[in-house]
Short mmCIF file of N, CA and C in Angstrom, two decimals:
data_model
loop_
_atom_site.label_atom_id
_atom_site.label_comp_id
_atom_site.label_asym_id
_atom_site.label_seq_id
_atom_site.Cartn_x
_atom_site.Cartn_y
_atom_site.Cartn_z
N MET A 1 29.73 26.58 15.64
CA MET A 1 28.50 27.41 15.87
C MET A 1 27.29 26.62 15.55
N THR A 2 26.34 26.53 16.41
CA THR A 2 25.07 25.81 16.22
C THR A 2 24.07 26.67 15.55
N LYS A 3 23.41 26.08 14.50
CA LYS A 3 22.36 26.80 13.79
C LYS A 3 21.04 26.76 14.57
N SER A 4 20.28 27.75 14.43
CA SER A 4 18.91 27.81 15.10
C SER A 4 17.99 26.94 14.29
N VAL A 5 16.90 26.60 14.87
CA VAL A 5 15.87 25.83 14.19
C VAL A 5 15.39 26.50 12.93
N THR A 6 15.23 27.85 13.03
CA THR A 6 14.77 28.64 11.90
C THR A 6 15.79 28.59 10.75
N GLU A 7 17.05 28.65 11.06
CA GLU A 7 18.09 28.53 10.04
C GLU A 7 18.12 27.17 9.38
N VAL A 8 17.95 26.13 10.17
CA VAL A 8 17.93 24.76 9.63
C VAL A 8 16.72 24.57 8.74
N VAL A 9 15.54 25.05 9.17
CA VAL A 9 14.31 24.96 8.36
C VAL A 9 14.50 25.72 7.06
N ALA A 10 15.04 26.92 7.10
CA ALA A 10 15.32 27.72 5.88
C ALA A 10 16.23 26.97 4.92
N ALA A 11 17.24 26.33 5.43
CA ALA A 11 18.17 25.57 4.59
C ALA A 11 17.50 24.40 3.95
N ILE A 12 16.67 23.67 4.73
CA ILE A 12 15.97 22.49 4.20
C ILE A 12 14.95 22.92 3.14
N VAL A 13 14.18 23.98 3.42
CA VAL A 13 13.22 24.41 2.45
C VAL A 13 13.94 24.88 1.17
N LYS A 14 15.07 25.49 1.25
CA LYS A 14 15.80 25.90 0.09
C LYS A 14 16.20 24.64 -0.77
N GLU A 15 16.64 23.58 -0.10
CA GLU A 15 17.03 22.36 -0.77
C GLU A 15 15.80 21.62 -1.41
N LEU A 16 14.67 21.69 -0.75
CA LEU A 16 13.45 20.95 -1.21
C LEU A 16 12.66 21.69 -2.24
N THR A 17 12.82 23.00 -2.34
CA THR A 17 12.00 23.79 -3.22
C THR A 17 12.02 23.32 -4.68
N PRO A 18 13.14 22.90 -5.30
CA PRO A 18 13.15 22.49 -6.67
C PRO A 18 12.44 21.14 -6.91
N LEU A 19 12.20 20.42 -5.81
CA LEU A 19 11.60 19.04 -6.01
C LEU A 19 10.07 19.13 -6.01
N GLY A 20 9.49 18.05 -6.61
CA GLY A 20 8.03 17.95 -6.58
C GLY A 20 7.55 17.45 -5.21
N ALA A 21 6.28 17.54 -4.96
CA ALA A 21 5.69 17.20 -3.67
C ALA A 21 6.02 15.75 -3.25
N GLU A 22 5.87 14.83 -4.16
CA GLU A 22 6.17 13.43 -3.85
C GLU A 22 7.65 13.25 -3.54
N GLU A 23 8.55 13.88 -4.31
CA GLU A 23 9.97 13.79 -4.05
C GLU A 23 10.34 14.33 -2.71
N ARG A 24 9.70 15.51 -2.37
CA ARG A 24 9.94 16.15 -1.05
C ARG A 24 9.56 15.20 0.06
N ARG A 25 8.31 14.56 -0.08
CA ARG A 25 7.85 13.69 0.95
C ARG A 25 8.89 12.48 1.13
N ARG A 26 9.32 11.99 0.02
CA ARG A 26 10.27 10.85 0.10
C ARG A 26 11.58 11.22 0.75
N VAL A 27 12.05 12.43 0.42
CA VAL A 27 13.34 12.87 1.01
C VAL A 27 13.17 13.08 2.52
N ILE A 28 12.10 13.69 2.92
CA ILE A 28 11.85 13.89 4.34
C ILE A 28 11.67 12.57 5.05
N GLN A 29 10.88 11.65 4.46
CA GLN A 29 10.68 10.33 5.06
C GLN A 29 11.99 9.61 5.20
N ALA A 30 12.81 9.61 4.17
CA ALA A 30 14.08 8.87 4.17
C ALA A 30 15.04 9.51 5.20
N SER A 31 14.95 10.84 5.30
CA SER A 31 15.82 11.55 6.28
C SER A 31 15.47 11.11 7.72
N LEU A 32 14.19 11.05 7.98
CA LEU A 32 13.73 10.67 9.28
C LEU A 32 14.09 9.20 9.60
N VAL A 33 13.97 8.34 8.61
CA VAL A 33 14.41 6.97 8.81
C VAL A 33 15.87 6.91 9.08
N LEU A 34 16.69 7.58 8.33
CA LEU A 34 18.12 7.58 8.56
C LEU A 34 18.53 8.15 9.98
N LEU A 35 17.73 9.04 10.42
CA LEU A 35 17.99 9.63 11.78
C LEU A 35 17.37 8.75 12.91
N GLY A 36 16.67 7.68 12.48
CA GLY A 36 16.04 6.80 13.50
C GLY A 36 14.78 7.37 14.06
N ASP A 37 14.17 8.35 13.37
CA ASP A 37 12.94 8.98 13.84
C ASP A 37 11.78 8.73 12.89
N ALA A 38 11.67 7.47 12.37
CA ALA A 38 10.58 7.19 11.45
C ALA A 38 9.25 7.57 12.03
N PRO A 39 8.45 8.41 11.40
CA PRO A 39 7.19 8.81 11.91
C PRO A 39 6.21 7.66 11.95
N ALA A 40 5.35 7.60 12.98
CA ALA A 40 4.33 6.65 13.11
C ALA A 40 3.08 7.19 12.46
N MET A 41 2.18 6.36 12.02
CA MET A 41 0.86 6.82 11.51
C MET A 41 0.16 7.51 12.62
N ALA A 42 -0.57 8.52 12.23
CA ALA A 42 -1.35 9.30 13.19
C ALA A 42 -2.78 9.47 12.64
N ALA A 43 -3.73 9.50 13.50
CA ALA A 43 -5.09 9.70 13.10
C ALA A 43 -5.47 11.18 13.40
N VAL A 44 -6.10 11.75 12.42
CA VAL A 44 -6.52 13.19 12.56
C VAL A 44 -8.01 13.23 12.36
N PRO A 45 -8.75 13.86 13.32
CA PRO A 45 -10.21 13.97 13.13
C PRO A 45 -10.50 14.92 12.00
N THR A 46 -11.52 14.58 11.19
CA THR A 46 -11.94 15.41 10.10
C THR A 46 -13.10 16.26 10.60
N SER A 47 -13.57 17.20 9.75
CA SER A 47 -14.66 18.06 10.12
C SER A 47 -15.96 17.28 10.36
N GLU A 48 -16.07 16.09 9.68
CA GLU A 48 -17.26 15.32 9.88
C GLU A 48 -17.25 14.44 11.11
N GLY A 49 -16.13 14.50 11.84
CA GLY A 49 -16.00 13.73 13.06
C GLY A 49 -15.41 12.33 12.83
N GLN A 50 -15.11 12.00 11.58
CA GLN A 50 -14.52 10.73 11.31
C GLN A 50 -13.02 10.89 11.53
N THR A 51 -12.33 9.76 11.57
CA THR A 51 -10.90 9.74 11.74
C THR A 51 -10.27 9.49 10.38
N GLU A 52 -9.36 10.37 9.97
CA GLU A 52 -8.69 10.23 8.69
C GLU A 52 -7.27 9.84 9.02
N VAL A 53 -6.77 8.97 8.18
CA VAL A 53 -5.38 8.55 8.34
C VAL A 53 -4.44 9.65 7.83
N SER A 54 -3.58 10.10 8.71
CA SER A 54 -2.64 11.11 8.37
C SER A 54 -1.23 10.67 8.68
N ASP A 55 -0.43 10.42 7.72
CA ASP A 55 0.92 9.90 7.90
C ASP A 55 1.76 10.34 6.74
N PRO A 56 2.93 10.93 7.06
CA PRO A 56 3.83 11.36 6.00
C PRO A 56 4.29 10.19 5.14
N GLY A 57 4.18 8.98 5.62
CA GLY A 57 4.55 7.82 4.81
C GLY A 57 3.55 7.43 3.81
N LEU A 58 2.30 7.89 3.94
CA LEU A 58 1.25 7.57 2.99
C LEU A 58 1.19 8.60 1.89
N SER A 59 1.04 8.15 0.67
CA SER A 59 0.89 9.09 -0.42
C SER A 59 -0.44 9.81 -0.32
N PRO A 60 -0.59 10.99 -0.87
CA PRO A 60 -1.86 11.71 -0.81
C PRO A 60 -3.00 10.89 -1.43
N ARG A 61 -2.73 10.18 -2.47
CA ARG A 61 -3.76 9.39 -3.12
C ARG A 61 -4.23 8.25 -2.17
N ALA A 62 -3.25 7.68 -1.41
CA ALA A 62 -3.57 6.60 -0.47
C ALA A 62 -4.44 7.15 0.68
N ARG A 63 -4.09 8.35 1.14
CA ARG A 63 -4.93 8.99 2.13
C ARG A 63 -6.33 9.20 1.65
N ALA A 64 -6.49 9.68 0.43
CA ALA A 64 -7.84 9.82 -0.15
C ALA A 64 -8.58 8.51 -0.24
N TRP A 65 -7.83 7.46 -0.66
CA TRP A 65 -8.44 6.12 -0.79
C TRP A 65 -8.89 5.65 0.52
N THR A 66 -8.11 5.79 1.62
CA THR A 66 -8.53 5.33 2.94
C THR A 66 -9.81 6.09 3.41
N ARG A 67 -9.81 7.38 3.11
CA ARG A 67 -10.98 8.19 3.52
C ARG A 67 -12.20 7.77 2.77
N GLN A 68 -12.09 7.66 1.43
CA GLN A 68 -13.25 7.26 0.61
C GLN A 68 -13.84 5.90 0.96
N ASN A 69 -12.97 5.01 1.45
CA ASN A 69 -13.41 3.63 1.71
C ASN A 69 -13.59 3.35 3.22
N GLY A 70 -13.50 4.42 4.01
CA GLY A 70 -13.68 4.28 5.47
C GLY A 70 -12.69 3.40 6.18
N LEU A 71 -11.46 3.34 5.67
CA LEU A 71 -10.44 2.55 6.34
C LEU A 71 -9.81 3.40 7.47
N SER A 72 -9.60 2.71 8.55
CA SER A 72 -9.02 3.39 9.75
C SER A 72 -7.56 3.15 9.81
N LEU A 73 -6.91 3.92 10.65
CA LEU A 73 -5.51 3.76 10.96
C LEU A 73 -5.23 2.37 11.48
N GLU A 74 -6.08 1.89 12.40
CA GLU A 74 -5.94 0.60 13.04
C GLU A 74 -6.01 -0.49 11.98
N GLU A 75 -6.89 -0.38 10.99
CA GLU A 75 -7.02 -1.44 9.98
C GLU A 75 -5.73 -1.46 9.12
N LEU A 76 -5.21 -0.36 8.77
CA LEU A 76 -4.00 -0.31 8.02
C LEU A 76 -2.80 -0.94 8.77
N GLN A 77 -2.69 -0.53 10.07
CA GLN A 77 -1.60 -1.05 10.90
C GLN A 77 -1.73 -2.54 11.14
N GLN A 78 -2.93 -3.07 11.18
CA GLN A 78 -3.08 -4.50 11.39
C GLN A 78 -2.90 -5.34 10.12
N THR A 79 -2.82 -4.65 9.00
CA THR A 79 -2.65 -5.32 7.72
C THR A 79 -1.24 -5.14 7.13
N PHE A 80 -0.70 -3.96 7.29
CA PHE A 80 0.61 -3.59 6.70
C PHE A 80 1.56 -3.05 7.73
N HIS A 81 2.84 -3.28 7.47
CA HIS A 81 3.88 -2.62 8.20
C HIS A 81 4.56 -1.67 7.22
N LEU A 82 4.51 -0.36 7.49
CA LEU A 82 5.05 0.64 6.64
C LEU A 82 6.33 1.16 7.21
N GLU A 83 7.41 1.06 6.43
CA GLU A 83 8.69 1.59 6.89
C GLU A 83 9.37 2.18 5.73
N GLY A 84 9.56 3.52 5.71
CA GLY A 84 10.17 4.21 4.57
C GLY A 84 9.26 3.98 3.34
N ASN A 85 9.94 3.56 2.27
CA ASN A 85 9.21 3.30 1.03
C ASN A 85 8.86 1.80 0.88
N ASP A 86 8.78 1.10 1.99
CA ASP A 86 8.48 -0.34 1.97
C ASP A 86 7.19 -0.59 2.78
N CYS A 87 6.29 -1.37 2.17
CA CYS A 87 5.05 -1.67 2.78
C CYS A 87 4.86 -3.16 2.76
N GLN A 88 4.94 -3.80 3.86
CA GLN A 88 4.87 -5.27 4.00
C GLN A 88 3.56 -5.74 4.55
N LEU A 89 2.99 -6.77 3.91
CA LEU A 89 1.77 -7.37 4.37
C LEU A 89 2.11 -8.20 5.65
N ILE A 90 1.39 -7.96 6.72
CA ILE A 90 1.70 -8.65 7.98
C ILE A 90 0.55 -9.51 8.55
N VAL A 91 -0.39 -9.84 7.72
CA VAL A 91 -1.49 -10.76 8.16
C VAL A 91 -0.99 -12.18 8.13
N SER A 92 -1.76 -13.06 8.88
CA SER A 92 -1.29 -14.44 8.96
C SER A 92 -1.83 -15.30 7.81
N GLU A 93 -2.90 -14.80 7.15
CA GLU A 93 -3.37 -15.53 5.98
C GLU A 93 -4.10 -14.59 5.02
N ILE A 94 -4.24 -15.06 3.77
CA ILE A 94 -5.01 -14.33 2.77
C ILE A 94 -6.26 -15.12 2.54
N PRO A 95 -7.46 -14.52 2.82
CA PRO A 95 -8.69 -15.30 2.77
C PRO A 95 -9.05 -15.65 1.32
N GLY A 96 -9.99 -16.66 1.21
CA GLY A 96 -10.55 -17.09 -0.03
C GLY A 96 -11.05 -18.47 0.08
N LYS A 97 -12.14 -18.79 -0.55
CA LYS A 97 -12.76 -20.11 -0.52
C LYS A 97 -11.90 -21.13 -1.28
N ALA A 98 -11.27 -20.67 -2.34
CA ALA A 98 -10.48 -21.53 -3.21
C ALA A 98 -9.18 -20.78 -3.53
N ASN A 99 -8.17 -21.49 -4.13
CA ASN A 99 -6.97 -20.88 -4.49
C ASN A 99 -7.16 -19.72 -5.46
N ARG A 100 -8.11 -19.78 -6.35
CA ARG A 100 -8.41 -18.68 -7.26
C ARG A 100 -8.72 -17.42 -6.49
N ASP A 101 -9.59 -17.52 -5.48
CA ASP A 101 -9.91 -16.34 -4.67
C ASP A 101 -8.70 -15.83 -3.90
N ARG A 102 -7.94 -16.74 -3.33
CA ARG A 102 -6.74 -16.27 -2.61
C ARG A 102 -5.75 -15.59 -3.50
N VAL A 103 -5.54 -16.11 -4.73
CA VAL A 103 -4.61 -15.45 -5.67
C VAL A 103 -5.12 -14.10 -6.01
N ARG A 104 -6.36 -13.94 -6.30
CA ARG A 104 -6.89 -12.66 -6.68
C ARG A 104 -6.81 -11.67 -5.51
N ASN A 105 -7.02 -12.16 -4.30
CA ASN A 105 -6.88 -11.32 -3.11
C ASN A 105 -5.43 -10.93 -2.90
N ALA A 106 -4.50 -11.81 -3.17
CA ALA A 106 -3.06 -11.48 -3.06
C ALA A 106 -2.74 -10.28 -3.99
N TYR A 107 -3.28 -10.40 -5.20
CA TYR A 107 -3.04 -9.34 -6.18
C TYR A 107 -3.60 -7.99 -5.72
N LEU A 108 -4.81 -8.07 -5.10
CA LEU A 108 -5.45 -6.85 -4.56
C LEU A 108 -4.56 -6.21 -3.50
N LEU A 109 -4.06 -7.06 -2.59
CA LEU A 109 -3.25 -6.59 -1.51
C LEU A 109 -1.91 -6.04 -1.99
N ALA A 110 -1.33 -6.64 -2.97
CA ALA A 110 -0.08 -6.15 -3.58
C ALA A 110 -0.31 -4.72 -4.17
N GLY A 111 -1.42 -4.55 -4.81
CA GLY A 111 -1.74 -3.26 -5.39
C GLY A 111 -1.99 -2.20 -4.34
N ALA A 112 -2.66 -2.62 -3.28
CA ALA A 112 -2.91 -1.66 -2.16
C ALA A 112 -1.63 -1.25 -1.51
N ALA A 113 -0.76 -2.20 -1.33
CA ALA A 113 0.57 -1.91 -0.69
C ALA A 113 1.35 -0.90 -1.52
N ARG A 114 1.33 -1.02 -2.85
CA ARG A 114 2.05 -0.06 -3.67
C ARG A 114 1.34 1.30 -3.64
N LEU A 115 0.03 1.29 -3.62
CA LEU A 115 -0.71 2.55 -3.55
C LEU A 115 -0.31 3.32 -2.31
N ILE A 116 -0.17 2.60 -1.20
CA ILE A 116 0.13 3.25 0.07
C ILE A 116 1.48 3.98 0.02
N VAL A 117 2.49 3.38 -0.61
CA VAL A 117 3.80 4.05 -0.59
C VAL A 117 4.13 4.90 -1.86
N THR A 118 3.50 4.56 -2.96
CA THR A 118 3.87 5.30 -4.15
C THR A 118 2.78 6.22 -4.69
N GLY A 119 1.57 6.01 -4.22
CA GLY A 119 0.44 6.77 -4.76
C GLY A 119 -0.15 6.18 -6.02
N GLU A 120 0.40 5.13 -6.52
CA GLU A 120 -0.10 4.44 -7.73
C GLU A 120 -0.37 2.93 -7.41
N PRO A 121 -1.50 2.43 -7.71
CA PRO A 121 -1.78 1.00 -7.46
C PRO A 121 -1.20 0.08 -8.49
N LYS A 122 0.01 0.36 -8.93
CA LYS A 122 0.74 -0.46 -9.93
C LYS A 122 1.72 -1.33 -9.20
N PHE A 123 1.78 -2.60 -9.65
CA PHE A 123 2.71 -3.54 -9.00
C PHE A 123 3.21 -4.56 -9.98
N ASP A 124 4.35 -5.11 -9.67
CA ASP A 124 4.94 -6.18 -10.53
C ASP A 124 4.24 -7.49 -10.20
N ASP A 125 4.17 -8.32 -11.22
CA ASP A 125 3.64 -9.67 -11.05
C ASP A 125 4.43 -10.45 -10.01
N ARG A 126 5.70 -10.20 -9.95
CA ARG A 126 6.59 -10.89 -9.01
C ARG A 126 6.19 -10.65 -7.59
N GLU A 127 5.78 -9.39 -7.28
CA GLU A 127 5.36 -9.07 -5.91
C GLU A 127 4.19 -9.90 -5.48
N ALA A 128 3.20 -10.01 -6.38
CA ALA A 128 1.97 -10.76 -6.04
C ALA A 128 2.24 -12.28 -5.99
N ARG A 129 3.07 -12.73 -6.95
CA ARG A 129 3.44 -14.18 -6.92
C ARG A 129 4.15 -14.54 -5.68
N ASP A 130 5.03 -13.65 -5.26
CA ASP A 130 5.76 -13.91 -3.98
C ASP A 130 4.79 -14.03 -2.82
N LEU A 131 3.76 -13.24 -2.77
CA LEU A 131 2.75 -13.39 -1.73
C LEU A 131 2.06 -14.75 -1.83
N CYS A 132 1.74 -15.17 -3.00
CA CYS A 132 1.10 -16.45 -3.20
C CYS A 132 2.01 -17.60 -2.69
N GLU A 133 3.32 -17.50 -3.02
CA GLU A 133 4.22 -18.50 -2.54
C GLU A 133 4.42 -18.43 -1.02
N ARG A 134 4.55 -17.23 -0.52
CA ARG A 134 4.70 -17.07 0.95
C ARG A 134 3.56 -17.68 1.75
N PHE A 135 2.34 -17.52 1.23
CA PHE A 135 1.16 -18.01 1.92
C PHE A 135 0.78 -19.47 1.55
N GLY A 136 1.58 -20.07 0.63
CA GLY A 136 1.38 -21.47 0.30
C GLY A 136 0.34 -21.84 -0.62
N PHE A 137 -0.16 -20.93 -1.47
CA PHE A 137 -1.19 -21.30 -2.45
C PHE A 137 -0.80 -21.01 -3.87
N PHE A 138 0.47 -20.87 -4.15
CA PHE A 138 0.91 -20.70 -5.54
C PHE A 138 0.83 -22.02 -6.24
N ASP A 139 0.13 -22.05 -7.34
CA ASP A 139 -0.09 -23.28 -8.14
C ASP A 139 0.48 -22.95 -9.56
N PRO A 140 1.66 -23.44 -9.87
CA PRO A 140 2.28 -23.05 -11.16
C PRO A 140 1.44 -23.51 -12.37
N THR A 141 0.65 -24.56 -12.19
CA THR A 141 -0.16 -25.03 -13.31
C THR A 141 -1.34 -24.14 -13.60
N ASN A 142 -1.98 -23.60 -12.55
CA ASN A 142 -3.22 -22.86 -12.72
C ASN A 142 -3.07 -21.40 -12.43
N HIS A 143 -1.97 -20.96 -11.95
CA HIS A 143 -1.84 -19.52 -11.52
C HIS A 143 -2.29 -18.50 -12.57
N SER A 144 -1.84 -18.68 -13.79
CA SER A 144 -2.19 -17.69 -14.85
C SER A 144 -3.71 -17.74 -15.11
N LYS A 145 -4.34 -18.88 -14.96
CA LYS A 145 -5.82 -18.94 -15.12
C LYS A 145 -6.48 -18.15 -14.00
N TYR A 146 -6.00 -18.25 -12.81
CA TYR A 146 -6.58 -17.59 -11.68
C TYR A 146 -6.50 -16.08 -11.78
N VAL A 147 -5.46 -15.57 -12.43
CA VAL A 147 -5.24 -14.11 -12.55
C VAL A 147 -6.17 -13.54 -13.61
N LYS A 148 -6.50 -14.34 -14.63
CA LYS A 148 -7.38 -13.83 -15.74
C LYS A 148 -8.81 -13.65 -15.32
N GLY A 149 -9.50 -12.78 -16.01
CA GLY A 149 -10.90 -12.56 -15.71
C GLY A 149 -11.09 -11.56 -14.60
N GLY A 150 -12.32 -11.14 -14.45
CA GLY A 150 -12.56 -10.14 -13.36
C GLY A 150 -12.16 -8.73 -13.80
N ASN A 151 -12.59 -7.76 -13.03
CA ASN A 151 -12.35 -6.35 -13.35
C ASN A 151 -11.57 -5.64 -12.28
N GLU A 152 -10.94 -6.36 -11.41
CA GLU A 152 -10.24 -5.80 -10.25
C GLU A 152 -8.89 -5.19 -10.63
N PHE A 153 -8.24 -5.77 -11.62
CA PHE A 153 -6.90 -5.26 -12.01
C PHE A 153 -6.75 -5.58 -13.53
N THR A 154 -5.83 -4.72 -14.10
CA THR A 154 -5.59 -4.90 -15.51
C THR A 154 -4.06 -4.83 -15.72
N GLY A 155 -3.63 -5.44 -16.85
CA GLY A 155 -2.22 -5.51 -17.10
C GLY A 155 -1.79 -6.82 -17.56
N SER A 156 -0.52 -7.21 -17.32
CA SER A 156 -0.02 -8.48 -17.70
C SER A 156 1.14 -8.90 -16.81
N LYS A 157 1.49 -10.18 -16.91
CA LYS A 157 2.65 -10.65 -16.13
C LYS A 157 3.93 -9.90 -16.48
N ASP A 158 4.10 -9.61 -17.77
CA ASP A 158 5.33 -8.99 -18.24
C ASP A 158 5.40 -7.46 -17.92
N LYS A 159 4.27 -6.79 -18.10
CA LYS A 159 4.24 -5.31 -17.95
C LYS A 159 3.78 -4.86 -16.57
N GLY A 160 3.34 -5.82 -15.80
CA GLY A 160 2.86 -5.41 -14.45
C GLY A 160 1.34 -5.20 -14.45
N TRP A 161 0.78 -4.94 -13.27
CA TRP A 161 -0.63 -4.85 -13.06
C TRP A 161 -1.02 -3.48 -12.38
N THR A 162 -2.21 -3.08 -12.61
CA THR A 162 -2.75 -1.85 -11.99
C THR A 162 -4.17 -2.14 -11.46
N LEU A 163 -4.40 -1.83 -10.18
CA LEU A 163 -5.75 -2.00 -9.70
C LEU A 163 -6.64 -1.00 -10.34
N THR A 164 -7.86 -1.45 -10.70
CA THR A 164 -8.86 -0.61 -11.33
C THR A 164 -9.68 0.02 -10.15
N ALA A 165 -10.64 0.90 -10.49
CA ALA A 165 -11.51 1.46 -9.45
C ALA A 165 -12.23 0.35 -8.68
N PRO A 166 -12.84 -0.64 -9.34
CA PRO A 166 -13.43 -1.74 -8.57
C PRO A 166 -12.46 -2.53 -7.74
N GLY A 167 -11.25 -2.66 -8.27
CA GLY A 167 -10.18 -3.33 -7.51
C GLY A 167 -9.76 -2.59 -6.25
N LEU A 168 -9.64 -1.29 -6.36
CA LEU A 168 -9.29 -0.46 -5.19
C LEU A 168 -10.44 -0.59 -4.13
N LYS A 169 -11.67 -0.57 -4.54
CA LYS A 169 -12.77 -0.74 -3.60
C LYS A 169 -12.73 -2.07 -2.94
N GLN A 170 -12.52 -3.11 -3.77
CA GLN A 170 -12.48 -4.49 -3.19
C GLN A 170 -11.23 -4.68 -2.29
N ALA A 171 -10.11 -4.03 -2.60
CA ALA A 171 -8.91 -4.12 -1.72
C ALA A 171 -9.26 -3.51 -0.36
N ALA A 172 -9.96 -2.42 -0.36
CA ALA A 172 -10.30 -1.75 0.91
C ALA A 172 -11.28 -2.65 1.72
N GLN A 173 -12.21 -3.25 1.02
CA GLN A 173 -13.12 -4.21 1.70
C GLN A 173 -12.38 -5.43 2.27
N LEU A 174 -11.39 -5.92 1.55
CA LEU A 174 -10.60 -7.01 2.00
C LEU A 174 -9.80 -6.66 3.23
N ILE A 175 -9.20 -5.47 3.27
CA ILE A 175 -8.48 -5.02 4.43
C ILE A 175 -9.42 -4.94 5.63
N SER A 176 -10.62 -4.43 5.47
CA SER A 176 -11.58 -4.34 6.55
C SER A 176 -11.92 -5.76 7.03
N GLU A 177 -12.12 -6.69 6.14
CA GLU A 177 -12.51 -8.05 6.48
C GLU A 177 -11.33 -8.71 7.24
N LEU A 178 -10.08 -8.46 6.77
CA LEU A 178 -8.94 -9.06 7.43
C LEU A 178 -8.81 -8.61 8.90
N THR A 179 -9.11 -7.31 9.13
CA THR A 179 -8.94 -6.81 10.48
C THR A 179 -10.11 -7.19 11.35
N ARG A 180 -11.29 -7.44 10.81
CA ARG A 180 -12.39 -7.89 11.63
C ARG A 180 -12.16 -9.36 12.11
N ALA A 181 -11.46 -10.10 11.33
CA ALA A 181 -11.17 -11.51 11.66
C ALA A 181 -10.17 -11.65 12.78
N THR A 182 -9.38 -10.60 13.03
CA THR A 182 -8.33 -10.72 14.03
C THR A 182 -8.85 -10.35 15.43
#
């Protein structure tokens, strides 16, 4: 016997009710991925006539961050590939006049990627170091010096990093700059 759509929805709602909003979003996203129906990002017009990024794969905080910083769907898609709970940087280079600038930008982008999927701009040092290595500007001698100073992120190599409000703003500006260059 085949269940009706209404019966399936009722069963799903019953299962999701005890979970928090973020857990529900993750369960739904994972289910769609497993079914081969991963949702694509969609743009939804706001009452002000701007386009807001609306995607079940983005955390609510990430949607607010994109809206506050004027980031578009196209800019996110040109910078990151979002699949399930994974957000991969897909740009060809990380800009900066010197390695110090590139390292700091890698850390900003690592924090932005985590914000997009988890709702928190917290990331492991390993994630950002991997970006530095991948793009060819990891300098084991000076890396820790490059990370210190500035107000864009706080934390440590051992405990991880968190983007601050200035860091979130700078990450959004960096994403916009990256997409203008393409």
